[in-house]
Amino acid sequence: MATGFVFHELYMWHNTWNWAQVFAPSLTVQPGEHAENPETKRRFRNLLEVSGLLDQLVTIKARYASEDEIARVHTREHIARIKAMSAENGGDASSLTPFGKGSFEIAQLAAGGTMAACDAVIEGRVKNAYALVRPPGHHATADVGMGFCLFGNVAVAIAHARATHGLGRIATVDWDVHHGNGTQSIFYADPTTLTISLHQDNLFPDASGSLAERGEGAGEGYNINIPLPPGSGDGAYLAAFEQVVLPALRRFKPDLIIVPSGFDASGVDPLGRMMVTSEGYRAMTGLLMQAASELCGGRLVMSHEGGYSPMYVPYCGLAVMEEMTGIRTAVEDPWKPHMAKWGQQALQPHQQQAIAAAARLIEAIA
Ligand code: 3YP
Ligand code: ZN
């Protein structure tokens, strides 16, 4: 069976305005493009095309999530606020999350594209799927957008999978370099959704993503944060997978695994200070596919989040898609020899310490 792929030209038309005005609102920084702009995502899709891999994928048509579908995880007030601003000249979903006219509809399409990817996997039309969407989603909480996110694409898709396909347990493994606070908060009291986030410790949002955030009420134990020190590379991430993510998934036994997939933990990302390479992303994908085939018939869906290096995101994305399809293209990651010279990829003691602390959390999963 093939791998599904969701993309829509309108994702590229989500306007995030001028980064200088948003991030440093003074006349000290030259105006320039917002970090979350179409370029990295368009280049990812373009590399899929020129590598030939795109021809091997099954195109899944994106659709618009309805307001009712979004309201499964967001407040009506939040939806109405974004919709009203979008109908005028745009606005800011809270802070640092500017958007232009029409972004409400594009955000509906991003959530709906992630839903469509889940439908295709759950219905068995494809073995797994990647939704290359904008705007991203993992920071949006029930009542506010933030960190470039308007609606929680993955959260909306999880609620949809449960409501329409009757799936029970769903796990998310968020490898974006920033904490997946939105997904965490939406399912914080829900023991049927295991939310796991690997992220750079203390990066974004402020004071978010510690080990102490474990879920609440019936959901206690079903949120696992794995904050990693800056400088963590393939060795640390794979150790975190072996020691925390995979054992947690095996205990939880999900019916579906969804990855909020950001490539901003890469060694050259402007918004993170991690060291992951395309081979690291390939290996993490392989481990999740293994877990998915062991636990849930291989059902694995990814929905795009961050990743801001126009030169590197495409190669990380291609590696993930090669692993998901089982097809190797002739494309070599041109950064590989350069990044190899930097070293520092092996697991280091302070990283292992952080991973061991997170590993203690998995016992709470029943
Ligand atoms: C939001 C404001 C500063 C950092 C930025 C993070 C966006 C992101 O990639 N989240 O996953
Ligand atoms: Zn991010």
Coordinates of C-alpha atoms and ligand atoms in Angstrom, one line a residue:
M1 CA 0.0 0.0 0.0
A2 CA 1.1 3.5 -0.8
T3 CA 1.7 6.6 1.4
G4 CA -0.8 9.4 1.2
F5 CA 0.1 13.1 0.8
V6 CA -1.9 16.2 1.4
F7 CA -1.0 19.6 0.0
H8 CA -2.9 22.6 -1.2
E9 CA -1.8 25.7 -2.9
L10 CA -3.9 27.8 -0.5
Y11 CA -1.6 26.6 2.3
M12 CA 1.0 28.8 0.7
W13 CA -1.2 31.8 0.7
H14 CA -1.6 32.1 4.4
N15 CA -0.1 35.6 5.0
T16 CA 2.1 36.1 8.1
W17 CA 3.1 39.6 7.3
N18 CA 6.3 41.3 8.4
W19 CA 8.5 39.5 11.0
A20 CA 10.2 42.7 12.1
Q21 CA 6.9 44.4 13.0
V22 CA 5.7 41.3 14.9
F23 CA 8.9 40.3 16.8
A24 CA 10.7 43.6 17.3
P25 CA 8.1 46.4 16.8
S26 CA 10.5 49.2 16.6
L27 CA 12.5 51.0 13.9
T28 CA 15.7 49.0 14.8
V29 CA 15.2 45.9 12.7
Q30 CA 15.0 45.9 8.9
P31 CA 11.5 44.7 7.9
G32 CA 11.6 41.2 6.6
E33 CA 9.6 38.1 6.0
H34 CA 8.0 36.3 9.0
A35 CA 9.8 33.0 9.9
E36 CA 6.6 31.1 9.2
N37 CA 6.4 31.8 5.5
P38 CA 5.6 29.5 2.6
E39 CA 9.2 28.9 1.5
T40 CA 10.3 25.9 3.5
K41 CA 7.1 24.1 2.9
R42 CA 7.0 24.8 -0.8
R43 CA 10.6 23.7 -1.1
F44 CA 9.8 20.4 0.7
R45 CA 7.0 19.7 -1.7
N46 CA 9.2 20.7 -4.7
L47 CA 12.0 18.3 -3.6
L48 CA 9.4 15.5 -3.4
E49 CA 8.5 16.4 -7.0
V50 CA 12.0 16.6 -8.5
S51 CA 13.2 13.5 -6.6
G52 CA 10.4 11.6 -8.3
L53 CA 8.9 10.5 -5.0
L54 CA 5.8 12.6 -5.4
D55 CA 4.7 10.4 -8.3
Q56 CA 4.8 7.4 -6.0
L57 CA 2.5 9.1 -3.4
V58 CA -1.3 8.9 -3.3
T59 CA -2.7 12.4 -3.4
I60 CA -5.3 12.9 -0.7
K61 CA -7.6 15.8 -1.3
A62 CA -7.6 18.4 1.5
R63 CA -11.0 19.6 2.7
Y64 CA -12.3 22.4 4.9
A65 CA -12.9 21.5 8.5
S66 CA -16.3 22.8 9.4
E67 CA -16.8 25.2 12.3
D68 CA -18.6 22.3 14.2
E69 CA -15.6 20.0 13.6
I70 CA -13.2 22.7 14.8
A71 CA -15.5 23.3 17.8
R72 CA -14.8 19.8 19.0
V73 CA -11.6 21.1 20.5
H74 CA -11.9 24.9 20.3
T75 CA -14.3 27.4 21.8
R76 CA -16.9 29.1 19.6
E77 CA -15.5 32.4 20.7
H78 CA -12.0 31.6 19.4
I79 CA -13.4 30.4 16.1
A80 CA -15.6 33.5 15.7
R81 CA -12.7 35.9 16.6
I82 CA -10.4 34.4 14.0
K83 CA -13.2 34.3 11.4
A84 CA -14.1 37.9 12.0
M85 CA -10.5 39.2 11.8
S86 CA -9.9 37.1 8.7
A87 CA -12.9 38.6 7.0
E88 CA -11.4 42.0 7.5
N89 CA -7.7 42.6 6.9
G90 CA -6.5 39.9 9.3
G91 CA -5.1 40.3 12.8
D92 CA -3.1 38.5 15.4
A93 CA -4.4 35.3 17.0
S94 CA -2.8 36.4 20.2
S95 CA 0.9 37.3 20.0
L96 CA 3.4 36.6 17.3
T97 CA 0.7 35.0 15.3
P98 CA -0.3 37.5 12.6
F99 CA -2.5 36.4 9.7
G100 CA -4.0 38.1 6.7
K101 CA -7.3 38.1 4.9
G102 CA -8.7 34.6 4.3
S103 CA -6.5 32.8 6.8
F104 CA -9.6 31.5 8.6
E105 CA -10.5 29.5 5.5
I106 CA -6.9 28.4 5.0
A107 CA -6.7 27.3 8.7
Q108 CA -9.9 25.3 8.1
L109 CA -8.2 23.6 5.2
A110 CA -5.1 22.9 7.3
A111 CA -7.2 21.2 10.0
G112 CA -9.3 19.5 7.3
G113 CA -6.2 18.3 5.4
T114 CA -5.0 16.6 8.6
M115 CA -8.5 15.1 9.1
A116 CA -8.4 13.8 5.5
A117 CA -5.0 12.2 6.0
C118 CA -6.4 10.4 9.1
D119 CA -9.5 9.3 7.1
A120 CA -7.4 7.8 4.4
V121 CA -5.2 5.9 6.8
I122 CA -8.1 4.7 9.0
E123 CA -10.1 3.6 6.0
G124 CA -7.1 1.7 4.7
R125 CA -6.8 3.6 1.4
V126 CA -3.1 4.3 2.2
K127 CA -0.7 2.7 4.7
N128 CA 0.3 6.0 6.2
A129 CA 0.1 9.7 5.3
Y130 CA 1.8 13.1 5.5
A131 CA -0.2 16.4 5.5
L132 CA 2.0 19.3 4.5
V133 CA -0.2 22.1 5.8
R134 CA 0.0 25.7 6.9
P135 CA -0.7 27.3 9.2
P136 CA 0.7 25.0 11.9
G137 CA -1.3 23.9 14.9
H138 CA 0.4 22.5 18.0
H139 CA 0.5 25.7 20.0
A140 CA -3.2 26.6 19.6
T141 CA -5.2 26.0 22.8
A142 CA -8.9 25.6 23.1
D143 CA -9.5 29.4 23.2
V144 CA -6.5 31.1 21.7
G145 CA -4.1 30.8 18.8
M146 CA -0.4 31.3 19.5
G147 CA 3.1 30.6 18.2
F148 CA 2.1 30.9 14.5
C149 CA -0.9 28.5 15.1
L150 CA -4.6 29.3 14.7
F151 CA -6.3 25.9 15.2
G152 CA -4.9 22.7 16.5
N153 CA -4.8 20.7 13.3
V154 CA -3.8 17.5 15.0
A155 CA -6.2 18.0 17.9
V156 CA -9.1 18.6 15.5
A157 CA -8.1 15.5 13.6
I158 CA -7.9 13.4 16.8
A159 CA -11.4 14.5 17.8
H160 CA -12.6 13.7 14.3
A161 CA -11.0 10.2 14.2
R162 CA -12.8 9.5 17.5
A163 CA -16.1 11.0 16.5
T164 CA -16.4 9.5 13.0
H165 CA -14.4 6.3 13.1
G166 CA -14.9 5.4 16.7
L167 CA -11.2 5.1 17.4
G168 CA -10.4 4.6 21.1
R169 CA -6.8 5.4 22.0
I170 CA -4.8 7.9 20.0
A171 CA -1.2 8.8 20.6
T172 CA 0.7 11.9 19.4
V173 CA 4.5 12.1 19.3
D174 CA 5.4 15.7 18.7
W175 CA 9.0 16.1 17.5
D176 CA 8.8 19.8 16.7
V177 CA 11.6 21.6 18.6
H178 CA 9.0 23.7 20.5
H179 CA 6.7 22.3 23.2
G180 CA 3.3 21.0 21.9
N181 CA 1.5 22.9 24.5
G182 CA -1.8 23.3 22.6
T183 CA -2.3 19.6 22.0
Q184 CA -1.2 18.9 25.6
S185 CA -3.7 21.3 27.0
I186 CA -6.7 20.2 24.9
F187 CA -6.3 16.5 26.0
Y188 CA -4.8 17.2 29.4
A189 CA -7.7 15.4 31.3
D190 CA -8.2 12.8 28.6
P191 CA -6.7 9.3 29.3
T192 CA -7.6 8.1 25.8
T193 CA -5.2 10.5 24.2
L194 CA -1.5 10.1 25.0
T195 CA 0.3 13.3 24.2
I196 CA 4.1 13.1 24.0
S197 CA 6.3 16.1 23.2
L198 CA 10.1 16.1 22.6
H199 CA 11.4 19.6 22.7
Q200 CA 14.2 21.9 23.5
D201 CA 14.0 22.6 27.2
N202 CA 12.7 26.1 28.0
L203 CA 12.4 27.3 24.4
F204 CA 8.8 28.1 23.6
P205 CA 6.3 28.8 25.0
D206 CA 7.7 30.3 28.2
A207 CA 7.6 28.1 31.3
S208 CA 5.9 25.3 29.3
G209 CA 6.8 21.7 28.7
S210 CA 8.3 20.5 32.0
L211 CA 8.3 16.9 33.3
A212 CA 5.9 18.0 35.9
E213 CA 3.1 18.6 33.4
R214 CA 1.7 15.0 33.4
G215 CA -2.0 15.5 32.8
E216 CA -4.8 15.9 35.3
G217 CA -7.8 14.0 36.7
A218 CA -8.4 10.9 34.7
G219 CA -5.8 12.1 32.2
E220 CA -3.0 12.1 34.8
G221 CA 0.0 10.2 33.4
Y222 CA -1.2 10.5 29.8
N223 CA 0.9 13.6 29.0
I224 CA 4.7 13.1 28.7
N225 CA 7.1 15.9 28.2
I226 CA 10.7 15.1 27.2
P227 CA 12.5 18.4 27.5
L228 CA 16.0 18.0 26.1
P229 CA 19.0 20.3 26.5
P230 CA 20.1 22.5 23.6
G231 CA 22.6 20.8 21.4
S232 CA 20.8 17.5 21.4
G233 CA 21.3 15.6 18.2
D234 CA 20.4 12.2 16.6
G235 CA 21.9 10.3 19.5
A236 CA 19.8 12.0 22.1
Y237 CA 16.6 11.9 20.1
L238 CA 17.0 8.2 19.3
A239 CA 17.8 7.4 22.9
A240 CA 14.6 9.3 23.9
F241 CA 12.7 7.2 21.4
E242 CA 14.1 3.9 22.7
Q243 CA 13.8 4.8 26.3
V244 CA 10.6 6.8 26.5
V245 CA 8.6 7.1 23.4
L246 CA 8.5 3.5 22.3
P247 CA 8.0 2.0 25.8
A248 CA 5.2 4.5 26.4
L249 CA 3.5 3.6 23.1
R250 CA 3.8 -0.1 23.9
R251 CA 2.1 0.4 27.2
F252 CA -0.6 2.7 25.8
K253 CA -1.4 0.5 22.7
P254 CA -2.8 3.3 20.5
D255 CA -5.2 2.7 17.6
L256 CA -3.5 5.5 15.7
I257 CA -0.2 7.5 16.0
I258 CA -0.1 11.1 14.9
V259 CA 3.0 13.1 14.6
P260 CA 3.0 16.9 14.8
S261 CA 6.0 17.1 12.5
G262 CA 8.3 20.1 12.7
F263 CA 11.8 20.1 11.3
D264 CA 13.0 22.9 13.5
A265 CA 15.1 20.5 15.7
S266 CA 17.5 20.3 12.8
G267 CA 21.1 21.4 13.2
V268 CA 20.7 24.4 11.0
D269 CA 17.3 25.8 12.1
P270 CA 17.1 29.5 12.9
L271 CA 14.5 29.0 15.7
G272 CA 16.0 26.1 17.6
R273 CA 19.4 25.0 19.0
M274 CA 19.3 21.3 18.4
M275 CA 21.4 19.1 16.1
V276 CA 19.1 16.6 14.4
T277 CA 20.0 15.5 10.9
S278 CA 17.9 14.1 8.1
E279 CA 19.1 10.7 9.1
G280 CA 17.8 11.3 12.6
Y281 CA 14.4 12.1 11.2
R282 CA 14.5 9.1 9.0
A283 CA 15.4 6.9 12.0
M284 CA 12.7 8.4 14.2
T285 CA 10.2 7.7 11.4
G286 CA 11.3 4.1 11.1
L287 CA 10.9 3.6 14.8
L288 CA 7.4 5.0 14.8
M289 CA 6.5 2.9 11.8
Q290 CA 7.7 -0.2 13.7
A291 CA 5.7 0.8 16.7
A292 CA 2.6 1.5 14.5
S293 CA 2.9 -1.9 12.8
E294 CA 3.3 -3.7 16.1
L295 CA 0.4 -1.8 17.8
C296 CA -2.1 -0.4 15.3
G297 CA -1.8 -2.0 11.8
G298 CA 0.9 0.6 10.8
R299 CA -1.5 3.5 11.1
L300 CA 0.8 6.6 11.2
V301 CA -0.2 10.1 10.2
M302 CA 2.1 13.2 10.2
S303 CA 0.9 16.8 10.1
H304 CA 3.5 19.6 9.4
E305 CA 4.3 22.1 12.1
G306 CA 7.5 24.2 12.2
G307 CA 10.9 24.1 10.5
Y308 CA 12.5 27.2 9.2
S309 CA 15.6 26.4 7.2
P310 CA 14.8 26.8 3.5
M311 CA 17.9 24.8 2.6
Y312 CA 17.5 21.9 5.0
V313 CA 13.8 21.3 5.7
P314 CA 13.3 19.7 2.3
Y315 CA 16.0 17.1 2.9
C316 CA 14.6 16.3 6.4
G317 CA 11.1 16.0 4.8
L318 CA 12.3 13.8 2.0
A319 CA 14.1 11.5 4.4
V320 CA 10.8 11.1 6.4
M321 CA 8.8 10.5 3.2
E322 CA 11.4 8.0 1.9
E323 CA 11.1 6.0 5.1
M324 CA 7.3 6.2 5.1
T325 CA 7.1 4.9 1.5
G326 CA 10.0 2.5 1.7
I327 CA 11.3 4.1 -1.5
R328 CA 14.8 5.5 -1.7
T329 CA 15.3 8.2 -4.3
A330 CA 18.7 9.1 -5.8
V331 CA 18.8 12.4 -3.8
E332 CA 21.6 12.7 -1.3
D333 CA 21.4 15.2 1.6
P334 CA 24.1 17.6 0.5
W335 CA 24.5 18.8 4.2
K336 CA 25.4 15.3 5.5
P337 CA 29.2 15.5 5.1
H338 CA 29.3 19.0 6.6
M339 CA 27.1 18.3 9.6
A340 CA 29.1 15.1 10.1
K341 CA 32.2 17.1 10.6
W342 CA 30.6 19.1 13.4
G343 CA 30.4 15.9 15.6
Q344 CA 28.4 16.1 18.8
Q345 CA 25.8 13.6 17.6
A346 CA 26.4 10.9 20.1
L347 CA 24.3 10.8 23.3
Q348 CA 25.9 12.8 26.1
P349 CA 25.6 12.2 29.8
H350 CA 23.5 15.4 30.5
Q351 CA 21.2 14.4 27.7
Q352 CA 20.9 10.9 29.1
Q353 CA 20.0 12.3 32.5
A354 CA 17.1 14.3 31.0
I355 CA 15.9 11.2 29.1
A356 CA 16.1 9.0 32.2
A357 CA 14.0 11.5 34.1
A358 CA 11.3 11.4 31.4
A359 CA 11.5 7.6 31.3
R360 CA 10.2 7.4 34.9
L361 CA 6.9 8.8 33.7
I362 CA 5.9 5.9 31.6
E363 CA 4.9 3.7 34.5
A364 CA 1.7 5.8 35.0
I365 CA 0.4 4.6 31.7
A366 CA -2.1 1.7 32.1
Ligands
3YP1 C1 6.9 31.2 18.2 C2 7.4 32.5 18.7 C3 8.9 32.3 18.9 C4 9.2 30.9 18.6 C5 8.0 30.5 17.7 C6 7.8 29.0 17.7 C7 7.0 28.6 16.5 C8 7.1 27.1 16.2 O1 7.8 26.7 15.4 N1 6.4 26.3 17.0 O2 6.5 25.0 16.8
ZN2 ZN 8.4 24.7 16.3

